[in-house]
Amino acid sequence: MKRIAVIGSSGGNLYNLGGKDPDKLIGEIAAQCHGAGIEIGAVQFIAASESMDTAKETTAAVLYAWHPDENRLIKQAEGSLKEVNEAAFGMDGEMAGLVGSGKIDGLIVMSADPEGANGRTIQAAAAQAIPVVGTGGTSMALIASKGANVIATSGTTGTTNRTRAVSFMTSLCKHWGIKFVPVLGSPGGSKLPSGKPWRRINLKGIMQSSLPGFIAMAIVLALSQIPALKGLSTVFDIMLKALPVVLAVIAAKQIADLDEVSIVAGVIAGTLSMNGGIIGGILGGIGAGLLVQFLFVKCVQWRFPMTTVNIVAGGFAGLISGLIMYYLVAPFALQAGEWIKHLINLAISFNPIVAGVIGGLLIWPAILGGVYHAAILPIVLLEMEKTGNSFLGAIDMVGLVMVSAGITLANLIAPRDKGEAAVAAPGFLINMGFGTFVEAAYPFMFSNKWVFGGAIAAAGVGGGLVGVFQVRGTAYVPSFMGPLLSNNVIGFTISMAAALLLALIITLVANKASRSRKTSDRNLSAQQSA
């Protein structure tokens, strides 16, 4: 039987997508491991009480370990984040010993700290060449740079506990030649949900999870521009109306967490919330989720048959929330969305070039500061609701994805050190092939201030060109598809190419200067020694 170890933390973006509930997050991994006949040998997981994007040393945190006999998480240490990190550092040595002695066959990593609390484990994994899978753009890039055998990596946007666990296990089983069928259903069987449901309301998580629906709509819109496929414009109109349903289902599922019951409630509420746009869909889904939780618990307490519990919780919750939205809230929700889009269009129409430059210059600080997923992505989706593409979405593709691609390409062509080319290659391919994983540029940006400044400058220039051509587009799609999904194919292509080439040139110059400095230092040292 293969044995794996799980290391990491509740993370920044991961916190909003399952990281704040370690039992559920690790429980899903345990369920998929059980289905594959794989054993969890050890866990070292740091759970903070808030996102790591905003956490401080004084933030409350818990260090979890694994109880092998009971197959569950146990608390190893509790206190401030600083204290928990110190405890984790000690535990890292034990974990590294297990890996180094051959007792661990694979590693699952989620928002880890490869230069701190998980450093020795990563070094041992690299030495043993065991397969490593995980999420967390910055940490996985650093892990790969340390020589670890990373066989699968991704960001966290748009993922869930289940999709991550299935992805991890699929990659590991394929590597080992083990047959794997994903385990579906609630891990451990059905049980009453715990916690206060309103605490699980997370607008950022709802928006991120709905992103595939918006991308699908953008693809349909682009295809409908082809003369032979004009009939797809009707499909686009249908999908536009369906977006509130998608958001309502995600909101209800996120809050109630009762699988199919939550989904049914979300569909009903979302259908009745269509007139409120995506804001209406979110509000309808939140209402349905809260009511599902309340009605489900009450019906169980009243000893209703489980079938009746599902009917009441799913059907009545969706209906009540949906009717409130339909008759009372939907017009105001729609107007709120229109006001936001109007303000964006007003800024663009006032001076699109200035708007593009400002957007480009701020896009990297926004993602590095943890603001992107909280503020920019929701605005992108609000824009896409109306037109199928977005001004800020175009800046995302140009200022983040293409700039990251340019930086990683430069480190493929002429890296500062030979080992950096291997780190840059996956990042470049993912950026170009999937329109995401901009975090691949972080190691190069953080280690060279000229590359960092060049990234911001290239994003500013690219954003300015987006303004010049008044492009509306989207990221999260293959780079060659980006222009095809925009309102200006040539303008978007020029903007993307300019940002990539500028980032490429600046990084090449910075790398050459760095290599020259190192050569001079070595020569000077040799002369002094002589």
Short mmCIF file of C-alpha atoms in Angstrom, two decimals:
data_model
loop_
_atom_site.label_atom_id
_atom_site.label_comp_id
_atom_site.label_asym_id
_atom_site.label_seq_id
_atom_site.Cartn_x
_atom_site.Cartn_y
_atom_site.Cartn_z
CA MET A 1 0.00 0.00 0.00
CA LYS A 2 1.30 3.44 -0.98
CA ARG A 3 1.51 6.04 1.79
CA ILE A 4 1.22 9.78 1.28
CA ALA A 5 1.80 12.82 3.45
CA VAL A 6 -0.18 16.05 3.33
CA ILE A 7 1.49 19.37 4.17
CA GLY A 8 0.48 23.00 3.89
CA SER A 9 -1.81 25.64 5.31
CA SER A 10 -5.24 27.16 4.96
CA GLY A 11 -3.62 29.59 2.53
CA GLY A 12 -4.73 32.89 1.04
CA ASN A 13 -7.14 32.18 -1.80
CA LEU A 14 -7.45 28.57 -0.59
CA TYR A 15 -8.91 29.86 2.67
CA ASN A 16 -12.03 30.96 0.82
CA LEU A 17 -12.29 27.70 -1.11
CA GLY A 18 -12.19 25.15 1.72
CA GLY A 19 -8.98 25.95 3.59
CA LYS A 20 -10.76 27.43 6.58
CA ASP A 21 -12.36 24.03 7.31
CA PRO A 22 -9.40 21.62 7.69
CA ASP A 23 -11.51 18.64 8.73
CA LYS A 24 -13.56 18.84 5.57
CA LEU A 25 -10.61 19.65 3.33
CA ILE A 26 -8.44 16.77 4.59
CA GLY A 27 -11.52 14.56 4.94
CA GLU A 28 -12.16 14.76 1.21
CA ILE A 29 -8.55 13.78 0.54
CA ALA A 30 -8.92 10.89 2.97
CA ALA A 31 -12.07 9.72 1.18
CA GLN A 32 -10.34 9.72 -2.20
CA CYS A 33 -7.28 7.97 -0.71
CA HIS A 34 -9.52 5.27 0.73
CA GLY A 35 -11.12 4.77 -2.67
CA ALA A 36 -7.69 4.39 -4.27
CA GLY A 37 -6.34 2.03 -1.60
CA ILE A 38 -3.76 4.58 -0.47
CA GLU A 39 -2.92 5.35 3.15
CA ILE A 40 -2.37 8.77 4.71
CA GLY A 41 0.88 8.41 6.64
CA ALA A 42 1.20 11.91 8.07
CA VAL A 43 -0.33 15.40 7.98
CA GLN A 44 1.15 18.76 8.92
CA PHE A 45 -1.47 21.45 8.32
CA ILE A 46 -1.57 25.01 9.66
CA ALA A 47 -5.08 26.49 9.83
CA ALA A 48 -5.31 30.22 10.48
CA SER A 49 -8.52 31.97 11.54
CA GLU A 50 -8.34 34.23 8.46
CA SER A 51 -6.79 34.27 5.01
CA MET A 52 -2.99 34.21 4.94
CA ASP A 53 -3.24 37.25 2.64
CA THR A 54 -4.26 39.32 5.68
CA ALA A 55 -3.05 37.18 8.61
CA LYS A 56 -0.52 38.55 11.11
CA GLU A 57 1.80 36.86 13.59
CA THR A 58 -0.86 37.36 16.27
CA THR A 59 -3.66 35.72 14.22
CA ALA A 60 -5.15 32.68 15.93
CA ALA A 61 -4.09 29.40 14.34
CA VAL A 62 -4.05 25.64 14.88
CA LEU A 63 -1.49 23.03 13.84
CA TYR A 64 -3.07 19.73 12.82
CA ALA A 65 -1.52 16.28 12.63
CA TRP A 66 -2.92 12.89 11.58
CA HIS A 67 -4.20 10.16 13.92
CA PRO A 68 -3.41 6.97 11.96
CA ASP A 69 -5.56 4.66 14.08
CA GLU A 70 -8.68 6.80 13.93
CA ASN A 71 -8.02 8.23 10.43
CA ARG A 72 -8.75 11.80 11.40
CA LEU A 73 -7.07 15.12 12.15
CA ILE A 74 -5.94 15.94 15.67
CA LYS A 75 -4.78 19.27 17.10
CA GLN A 76 -1.03 19.27 17.64
CA ALA A 77 -0.64 22.89 18.76
CA GLU A 78 -2.81 25.98 19.14
CA GLY A 79 -2.05 29.66 19.64
CA SER A 80 -0.87 32.62 17.61
CA LEU A 81 0.28 32.08 14.03
CA LYS A 82 3.88 32.76 15.12
CA GLU A 83 3.69 30.09 17.85
CA VAL A 84 2.02 27.59 15.54
CA ASN A 85 4.67 28.17 12.85
CA GLU A 86 7.39 27.44 15.41
CA ALA A 87 5.64 24.20 16.37
CA ALA A 88 5.24 23.34 12.71
CA PHE A 89 8.95 23.87 12.12
CA GLY A 90 9.70 21.20 14.71
CA MET A 91 7.12 18.88 13.19
CA ASP A 92 8.72 19.50 9.79
CA GLY A 93 11.82 17.67 10.98
CA GLU A 94 9.78 14.60 11.89
CA MET A 95 7.99 14.69 8.55
CA ALA A 96 11.32 15.00 6.73
CA GLY A 97 12.56 11.95 8.63
CA LEU A 98 9.59 9.90 7.42
CA VAL A 99 10.15 10.99 3.84
CA GLY A 100 13.91 10.46 4.03
CA SER A 101 13.53 6.95 5.44
CA GLY A 102 11.27 5.90 2.57
CA LYS A 103 8.09 5.64 4.67
CA ILE A 104 6.28 8.19 2.48
CA ASP A 105 5.72 7.49 -1.22
CA GLY A 106 4.07 10.76 -2.31
CA LEU A 107 3.42 14.30 -1.14
CA ILE A 108 0.29 16.46 -1.37
CA VAL A 109 1.03 20.15 -0.88
CA MET A 110 -1.48 22.97 -0.35
CA SER A 111 -0.25 26.55 0.16
CA ALA A 112 2.92 25.32 1.85
CA ASP A 113 5.98 27.26 3.05
CA PRO A 114 8.93 25.55 1.32
CA GLU A 115 11.43 27.97 2.84
CA GLY A 116 10.09 27.82 6.38
CA ALA A 117 7.68 25.46 8.07
CA ASN A 118 7.91 22.86 5.26
CA GLY A 119 11.49 23.38 4.07
CA ARG A 120 13.09 20.15 5.33
CA THR A 121 10.20 18.01 4.10
CA ILE A 122 10.52 19.50 0.63
CA GLN A 123 14.27 18.91 0.64
CA ALA A 124 13.75 15.29 1.68
CA ALA A 125 11.08 14.84 -1.01
CA ALA A 126 13.46 16.24 -3.63
CA ALA A 127 16.25 13.94 -2.43
CA GLN A 128 13.99 10.88 -2.57
CA ALA A 129 12.43 11.99 -5.89
CA ILE A 130 8.96 11.06 -4.64
CA PRO A 131 6.02 12.51 -6.67
CA VAL A 132 4.67 15.84 -5.45
CA VAL A 133 1.26 17.29 -6.32
CA GLY A 134 -0.38 20.43 -5.00
CA THR A 135 -1.87 23.89 -5.27
CA GLY A 136 -0.61 27.35 -4.43
CA GLY A 137 1.11 29.22 -7.23
CA THR A 138 3.97 30.79 -5.27
CA SER A 139 4.80 27.78 -3.08
CA MET A 140 4.62 25.24 -5.92
CA ALA A 141 6.93 27.35 -8.08
CA LEU A 142 9.46 27.47 -5.23
CA ILE A 143 9.08 23.73 -4.58
CA ALA A 144 9.80 22.99 -8.23
CA SER A 145 12.84 25.27 -8.09
CA LYS A 146 14.26 23.14 -5.26
CA GLY A 147 14.34 20.07 -7.50
CA ALA A 148 11.23 18.31 -6.21
CA ASN A 149 9.52 15.82 -8.54
CA VAL A 150 6.38 17.94 -9.11
CA ILE A 151 4.03 15.93 -11.33
CA ALA A 152 0.95 18.18 -11.09
CA THR A 153 0.39 21.76 -9.96
CA SER A 154 -2.29 24.43 -10.25
CA GLY A 155 -3.72 27.53 -8.66
CA THR A 156 -6.83 27.38 -6.50
CA THR A 157 -9.20 29.70 -8.40
CA GLY A 158 -12.36 27.79 -9.33
CA THR A 159 -11.47 24.60 -7.36
CA THR A 160 -13.28 22.81 -4.53
CA ASN A 161 -12.17 20.35 -1.86
CA ARG A 162 -13.48 17.49 -3.96
CA THR A 163 -12.03 18.58 -7.30
CA ARG A 164 -8.64 19.16 -5.68
CA ALA A 165 -8.66 15.78 -3.93
CA VAL A 166 -9.70 13.95 -7.10
CA SER A 167 -7.06 15.79 -9.10
CA PHE A 168 -4.32 14.96 -6.57
CA MET A 169 -5.26 11.29 -6.44
CA THR A 170 -5.67 10.97 -10.21
CA SER A 171 -2.17 12.32 -10.79
CA LEU A 172 -0.56 10.16 -8.11
CA CYS A 173 -2.36 7.00 -9.19
CA LYS A 174 -1.44 7.59 -12.81
CA HIS A 175 2.18 8.04 -11.76
CA TRP A 176 2.11 4.78 -9.79
CA GLY A 177 0.01 2.86 -12.31
CA ILE A 178 -2.85 2.38 -9.85
CA LYS A 179 -6.45 2.22 -11.04
CA PHE A 180 -8.49 5.02 -9.47
CA VAL A 181 -12.21 5.76 -9.54
CA PRO A 182 -13.20 9.02 -7.77
CA VAL A 183 -15.30 8.62 -4.63
CA LEU A 184 -18.49 10.69 -4.79
CA GLY A 185 -20.96 11.48 -2.04
CA SER A 186 -20.44 12.83 1.46
CA PRO A 187 -17.25 11.54 3.12
CA GLY A 188 -18.27 9.45 6.11
CA GLY A 189 -21.93 9.40 5.14
CA SER A 190 -24.80 11.83 5.72
CA LYS A 191 -24.87 13.90 8.88
CA LEU A 192 -26.35 17.12 10.17
CA PRO A 193 -24.33 20.17 9.07
CA SER A 194 -22.40 21.92 11.80
CA GLY A 195 -21.64 25.58 12.42
CA LYS A 196 -23.62 28.76 11.78
CA PRO A 197 -24.53 28.94 8.09
CA TRP A 198 -24.35 32.73 7.74
CA ARG A 199 -20.67 32.53 8.62
CA ARG A 200 -20.12 30.57 5.42
CA ILE A 201 -21.39 33.39 3.19
CA ASN A 202 -18.43 34.31 1.02
CA LEU A 203 -19.07 36.48 -2.03
CA LYS A 204 -15.54 36.05 -3.33
CA GLY A 205 -15.82 32.28 -3.25
CA ILE A 206 -19.17 32.38 -5.05
CA MET A 207 -17.76 34.55 -7.83
CA GLN A 208 -14.63 32.44 -8.28
CA SER A 209 -16.52 29.17 -8.44
CA SER A 210 -18.89 30.56 -11.08
CA LEU A 211 -16.06 31.59 -13.42
CA PRO A 212 -16.36 28.52 -15.74
CA GLY A 213 -19.96 29.53 -16.54
CA PHE A 214 -18.86 33.00 -17.63
CA ILE A 215 -16.04 31.59 -19.77
CA ALA A 216 -18.47 29.19 -21.44
CA MET A 217 -20.75 32.14 -22.22
CA ALA A 218 -17.83 34.10 -23.70
CA ILE A 219 -16.94 31.14 -25.94
CA VAL A 220 -20.52 30.91 -27.20
CA LEU A 221 -20.53 34.65 -27.90
CA ALA A 222 -17.32 34.39 -29.92
CA LEU A 223 -18.61 31.42 -31.92
CA SER A 224 -21.85 33.27 -32.68
CA GLN A 225 -19.82 35.89 -34.58
CA ILE A 226 -18.95 33.29 -37.22
CA PRO A 227 -21.49 33.63 -40.09
CA ALA A 228 -22.19 29.89 -40.21
CA LEU A 229 -22.89 29.86 -36.44
CA LYS A 230 -25.12 32.93 -36.14
CA GLY A 231 -27.80 30.74 -34.57
CA LEU A 232 -25.68 30.53 -31.40
CA SER A 233 -26.69 34.09 -30.54
CA THR A 234 -29.92 32.57 -29.22
CA VAL A 235 -27.86 30.17 -27.11
CA PHE A 236 -25.89 33.14 -25.76
CA ASP A 237 -29.12 34.85 -24.68
CA ILE A 238 -30.20 31.67 -22.88
CA MET A 239 -26.84 31.35 -21.12
CA LEU A 240 -27.00 34.99 -20.10
CA LYS A 241 -30.30 34.32 -18.36
CA ALA A 242 -28.90 31.16 -16.79
CA LEU A 243 -25.98 32.89 -15.03
CA PRO A 244 -28.10 33.91 -12.00
CA VAL A 245 -29.08 30.24 -11.64
CA VAL A 246 -25.43 29.17 -11.67
CA LEU A 247 -24.55 31.72 -9.00
CA ALA A 248 -27.59 30.83 -6.89
CA VAL A 249 -26.69 27.12 -6.93
CA ILE A 250 -23.11 27.85 -5.92
CA ALA A 251 -24.24 30.19 -3.13
CA ALA A 252 -26.79 27.72 -1.76
CA LYS A 253 -24.32 24.83 -1.91
CA GLN A 254 -21.61 26.87 -0.23
CA ILE A 255 -23.82 27.92 2.67
CA ALA A 256 -25.99 24.86 3.29
CA ASP A 257 -23.45 22.21 2.24
CA LEU A 258 -26.14 19.56 1.87
CA ASP A 259 -25.20 18.35 -1.60
CA GLU A 260 -28.22 17.71 -3.86
CA VAL A 261 -30.69 19.35 -1.47
CA SER A 262 -28.72 22.59 -1.63
CA ILE A 263 -28.41 22.34 -5.40
CA VAL A 264 -32.17 21.94 -5.88
CA ALA A 265 -32.86 24.92 -3.63
CA GLY A 266 -30.31 27.00 -5.54
CA VAL A 267 -31.80 26.11 -8.92
CA ILE A 268 -35.31 27.09 -7.83
CA ALA A 269 -34.16 30.32 -6.20
CA GLY A 270 -31.92 31.20 -9.13
CA THR A 271 -34.66 30.62 -11.69
CA LEU A 272 -36.92 33.05 -9.85
CA SER A 273 -34.04 35.53 -9.42
CA MET A 274 -33.17 35.86 -13.12
CA ASN A 275 -34.61 39.36 -13.37
CA GLY A 276 -32.11 40.52 -10.77
CA GLY A 277 -29.03 39.63 -12.81
CA ILE A 278 -26.00 38.03 -11.18
CA ILE A 279 -26.43 40.08 -7.99
CA GLY A 280 -30.00 38.82 -7.79
CA GLY A 281 -28.81 35.25 -8.33
CA ILE A 282 -26.27 35.56 -5.52
CA LEU A 283 -28.82 37.01 -3.09
CA GLY A 284 -31.42 34.40 -4.04
CA GLY A 285 -28.89 31.61 -3.54
CA ILE A 286 -27.78 32.98 -0.18
CA GLY A 287 -31.37 33.12 0.99
CA ALA A 288 -32.00 29.58 -0.25
CA GLY A 289 -28.86 28.29 1.47
CA LEU A 290 -29.80 29.84 4.80
CA LEU A 291 -33.32 28.47 4.59
CA VAL A 292 -32.13 25.00 3.54
CA GLN A 293 -29.94 24.85 6.62
CA PHE A 294 -32.74 26.01 8.92
CA LEU A 295 -35.50 23.85 7.43
CA PHE A 296 -33.33 20.76 7.21
CA VAL A 297 -32.37 20.89 10.88
CA LYS A 298 -35.93 21.66 11.96
CA CYS A 299 -37.41 18.82 9.91
CA VAL A 300 -34.91 16.36 11.33
CA GLN A 301 -35.69 17.56 14.84
CA TRP A 302 -39.40 17.07 14.10
CA ARG A 303 -38.58 13.52 12.95
CA PHE A 304 -39.92 13.94 9.45
CA PRO A 305 -39.07 11.09 7.04
CA MET A 306 -35.82 11.86 5.22
CA THR A 307 -37.61 12.12 1.86
CA THR A 308 -39.90 14.76 3.31
CA VAL A 309 -36.94 16.53 4.88
CA ASN A 310 -35.31 16.82 1.46
CA ILE A 311 -38.52 18.04 -0.19
CA VAL A 312 -39.16 20.67 2.46
CA ALA A 313 -35.55 21.82 2.76
CA GLY A 314 -34.78 21.86 -0.97
CA GLY A 315 -38.16 22.77 -2.46
CA PHE A 316 -39.56 25.20 0.08
CA ALA A 317 -36.26 26.96 0.77
CA GLY A 318 -35.71 27.65 -2.93
CA LEU A 319 -39.30 28.68 -3.47
CA ILE A 320 -39.49 31.08 -0.53
CA SER A 321 -36.18 32.75 -1.32
CA GLY A 322 -36.99 32.88 -5.04
CA LEU A 323 -40.42 34.46 -4.55
CA ILE A 324 -38.97 37.13 -2.27
CA MET A 325 -36.40 37.92 -4.95
CA TYR A 326 -38.93 37.86 -7.77
CA TYR A 327 -41.43 40.26 -6.20
CA LEU A 328 -39.32 42.45 -3.91
CA VAL A 329 -35.56 42.45 -4.44
CA ALA A 330 -34.78 41.62 -8.10
CA PRO A 331 -35.37 45.13 -9.57
CA PHE A 332 -33.07 46.73 -6.99
CA ALA A 333 -30.39 44.05 -7.44
CA LEU A 334 -30.43 44.54 -11.21
CA GLN A 335 -30.11 48.31 -10.81
CA ALA A 336 -27.15 47.92 -8.44
CA GLY A 337 -25.31 45.86 -11.06
CA GLU A 338 -26.14 48.41 -13.75
CA TRP A 339 -24.72 51.24 -11.60
CA ILE A 340 -21.42 49.42 -11.16
CA LYS A 341 -21.13 48.73 -14.89
CA HIS A 342 -22.09 52.34 -15.64
CA LEU A 343 -19.29 53.67 -13.43
CA ILE A 344 -16.76 51.44 -15.21
CA ASN A 345 -18.00 52.51 -18.65
CA LEU A 346 -17.94 56.15 -17.52
CA ALA A 347 -14.27 55.87 -16.54
CA ILE A 348 -13.41 54.15 -19.81
CA SER A 349 -15.33 56.62 -21.96
CA PHE A 350 -13.73 59.60 -20.14
CA ASN A 351 -10.22 58.49 -21.14
CA PRO A 352 -9.79 54.83 -22.10
CA ILE A 353 -6.01 55.09 -22.41
CA VAL A 354 -5.57 56.52 -18.90
CA ALA A 355 -8.03 53.95 -17.56
CA GLY A 356 -6.07 51.16 -19.24
CA VAL A 357 -2.68 52.40 -17.99
CA ILE A 358 -3.96 52.77 -14.42
CA GLY A 359 -5.56 49.34 -14.56
CA GLY A 360 -2.36 47.80 -15.90
CA LEU A 361 -0.13 49.49 -13.32
CA LEU A 362 -2.36 48.40 -10.44
CA ILE A 363 -3.09 44.82 -11.53
CA TRP A 364 0.15 43.31 -10.12
CA PRO A 365 -0.04 45.18 -6.78
CA ALA A 366 -3.68 44.07 -6.57
CA ILE A 367 -2.94 40.36 -6.99
CA LEU A 368 0.13 40.52 -4.74
CA GLY A 369 -1.89 42.34 -2.08
CA GLY A 370 -4.74 39.82 -2.15
CA VAL A 371 -7.18 42.37 -3.62
CA TYR A 372 -7.60 40.80 -7.06
CA HIS A 373 -9.95 37.96 -6.14
CA ALA A 374 -11.90 40.13 -3.71
CA ALA A 375 -12.49 43.17 -5.91
CA ILE A 376 -11.32 42.89 -9.51
CA LEU A 377 -12.68 39.44 -10.40
CA PRO A 378 -16.25 40.29 -9.28
CA ILE A 379 -16.17 43.43 -11.43
CA VAL A 380 -14.92 41.39 -14.39
CA LEU A 381 -17.87 39.04 -14.00
CA LEU A 382 -20.32 41.93 -13.72
CA GLU A 383 -18.95 43.31 -17.00
CA MET A 384 -19.16 39.91 -18.68
CA GLU A 385 -22.79 39.55 -17.63
CA LYS A 386 -23.76 42.22 -20.12
CA THR A 387 -21.32 41.83 -23.02
CA GLY A 388 -19.70 38.39 -22.62
CA ASN A 389 -16.28 40.00 -22.18
CA SER A 390 -14.69 42.68 -20.01
CA PHE A 391 -12.33 45.67 -20.09
CA LEU A 392 -10.69 44.56 -16.85
CA GLY A 393 -10.70 40.99 -18.16
CA ALA A 394 -8.59 42.15 -21.10
CA ILE A 395 -6.19 43.92 -18.73
CA ASP A 396 -6.00 40.69 -16.72
CA MET A 397 -4.90 38.72 -19.77
CA VAL A 398 -2.52 41.40 -21.00
CA GLY A 399 -1.11 42.73 -17.73
CA LEU A 400 -0.88 39.50 -15.74
CA VAL A 401 -0.90 36.44 -18.00
CA MET A 402 1.16 37.83 -20.87
CA VAL A 403 3.63 39.59 -18.59
CA SER A 404 4.10 36.39 -16.58
CA ALA A 405 4.56 34.50 -19.86
CA GLY A 406 7.19 37.03 -20.99
CA ILE A 407 9.15 36.76 -17.73
CA THR A 408 9.11 32.96 -17.73
CA LEU A 409 10.01 32.84 -21.44
CA ALA A 410 13.02 35.06 -20.78
CA ASN A 411 14.18 32.65 -18.11
CA LEU A 412 13.81 29.82 -20.57
CA ILE A 413 15.91 31.60 -23.21
CA ALA A 414 18.61 33.15 -20.99
CA PRO A 415 18.19 32.41 -17.28
CA ARG A 416 20.44 33.86 -14.58
CA ASP A 417 21.22 30.31 -13.43
CA LYS A 418 20.85 27.08 -15.37
CA GLY A 419 18.33 25.63 -12.91
CA GLU A 420 15.87 28.48 -13.41
CA ALA A 421 14.95 27.32 -16.93
CA ALA A 422 13.37 24.16 -15.51
CA VAL A 423 11.31 26.27 -13.10
CA ALA A 424 10.20 28.69 -15.81
CA ALA A 425 9.10 26.11 -18.37
CA PRO A 426 5.88 24.88 -16.68
CA GLY A 427 4.84 28.44 -15.84
CA PHE A 428 5.26 29.61 -19.43
CA LEU A 429 3.35 26.65 -20.84
CA ILE A 430 0.45 27.02 -18.37
CA ASN A 431 0.19 30.77 -18.93
CA MET A 432 0.10 30.37 -22.70
CA GLY A 433 -1.95 27.19 -22.74
CA PHE A 434 -4.53 27.99 -20.08
CA GLY A 435 -4.42 31.75 -19.42
CA THR A 436 -3.72 31.35 -15.71
CA PHE A 437 -0.93 30.60 -13.16
CA VAL A 438 0.61 34.09 -13.25
CA GLU A 439 2.26 33.18 -9.93
CA ALA A 440 4.91 31.37 -11.97
CA ALA A 441 6.65 34.76 -12.38
CA TYR A 442 6.87 35.41 -8.62
CA PRO A 443 10.27 33.77 -7.95
CA PHE A 444 11.88 35.86 -10.69
CA MET A 445 10.09 39.08 -9.71
CA PHE A 446 10.87 38.77 -6.01
CA SER A 447 14.56 38.00 -6.59
CA ASN A 448 15.23 40.91 -8.97
CA LYS A 449 13.80 44.41 -8.50
CA TRP A 450 14.33 45.23 -12.19
CA VAL A 451 12.21 42.26 -13.24
CA PHE A 452 9.58 43.33 -10.70
CA GLY A 453 9.56 46.89 -12.00
CA GLY A 454 9.57 45.61 -15.57
CA ALA A 455 6.48 43.52 -14.89
CA ILE A 456 4.56 46.55 -13.65
CA ALA A 457 5.81 48.70 -16.54
CA ALA A 458 4.89 46.07 -19.14
CA ALA A 459 1.45 45.70 -17.58
CA GLY A 460 1.00 49.48 -17.71
CA VAL A 461 1.96 49.64 -21.39
CA GLY A 462 -0.26 46.65 -22.19
CA GLY A 463 -3.16 48.23 -20.29
CA GLY A 464 -2.66 51.47 -22.20
CA LEU A 465 -2.91 49.58 -25.49
CA VAL A 466 -6.08 47.89 -24.25
CA GLY A 467 -7.42 51.42 -23.75
CA VAL A 468 -6.21 52.59 -27.15
CA PHE A 469 -8.06 49.78 -28.91
CA GLN A 470 -10.89 49.78 -26.31
CA VAL A 471 -10.60 46.03 -26.02
CA ARG A 472 -12.94 43.86 -23.98
CA GLY A 473 -11.79 40.30 -23.39
CA THR A 474 -11.08 37.68 -20.74
CA ALA A 475 -8.29 35.65 -19.17
CA TYR A 476 -8.52 32.01 -17.97
CA VAL A 477 -8.55 30.77 -21.58
CA PRO A 478 -5.68 29.65 -23.86
CA SER A 479 -3.75 32.67 -25.12
CA PHE A 480 -4.56 31.96 -28.77
CA MET A 481 -8.28 31.99 -27.89
CA GLY A 482 -8.09 35.30 -26.02
CA PRO A 483 -8.33 37.56 -29.10
CA LEU A 484 -11.08 35.37 -30.59
CA LEU A 485 -13.22 35.92 -27.47
CA SER A 486 -12.72 39.70 -27.53
CA ASN A 487 -14.46 42.54 -29.32
CA ASN A 488 -11.26 43.52 -31.16
CA VAL A 489 -9.13 40.61 -32.38
CA ILE A 490 -6.30 42.69 -33.84
CA GLY A 491 -6.21 45.20 -30.97
CA PHE A 492 -6.17 42.46 -28.33
CA THR A 493 -3.43 40.56 -30.20
CA ILE A 494 -1.25 43.68 -30.40
CA SER A 495 -1.81 44.46 -26.71
CA MET A 496 -0.95 40.90 -25.64
CA ALA A 497 2.13 40.71 -27.85
CA ALA A 498 3.43 44.10 -26.69
CA ALA A 499 3.12 43.23 -22.99
CA LEU A 500 4.79 39.83 -23.49
CA LEU A 501 7.68 41.22 -25.57
CA LEU A 502 8.32 44.14 -23.21
CA ALA A 503 8.39 41.85 -20.17
CA LEU A 504 10.62 39.46 -22.11
CA ILE A 505 13.14 42.15 -23.11
CA ILE A 506 13.32 43.74 -19.64
CA THR A 507 13.85 40.36 -18.01
CA LEU A 508 16.52 39.36 -20.53
CA VAL A 509 18.41 42.61 -19.86
CA ALA A 510 18.06 42.19 -16.09
CA ASN A 511 19.26 38.58 -16.26
CA LYS A 512 22.26 39.56 -18.39
CA ALA A 513 23.21 42.30 -15.91
CA SER A 514 22.88 39.85 -13.05
CA ARG A 515 25.09 37.28 -14.79
CA SER A 516 27.70 39.95 -15.56
CA ARG A 517 27.73 41.04 -11.92
CA LYS A 518 28.23 37.47 -10.72
CA THR A 519 31.07 36.94 -13.22
CA SER A 520 32.79 40.14 -12.07
CA ASP A 521 32.42 39.15 -8.43
CA ARG A 522 33.92 35.72 -9.11
CA ASN A 523 36.86 37.23 -11.01
CA LEU A 524 37.48 39.75 -8.24
CA SER A 525 37.36 37.01 -5.64
CA ALA A 526 39.79 34.88 -7.65
CA GLN A 527 42.21 37.81 -7.96
CA GLN A 528 42.07 38.49 -4.24
CA SER A 529 42.68 34.82 -3.47
CA ALA A 530 45.67 34.81 -5.82
#
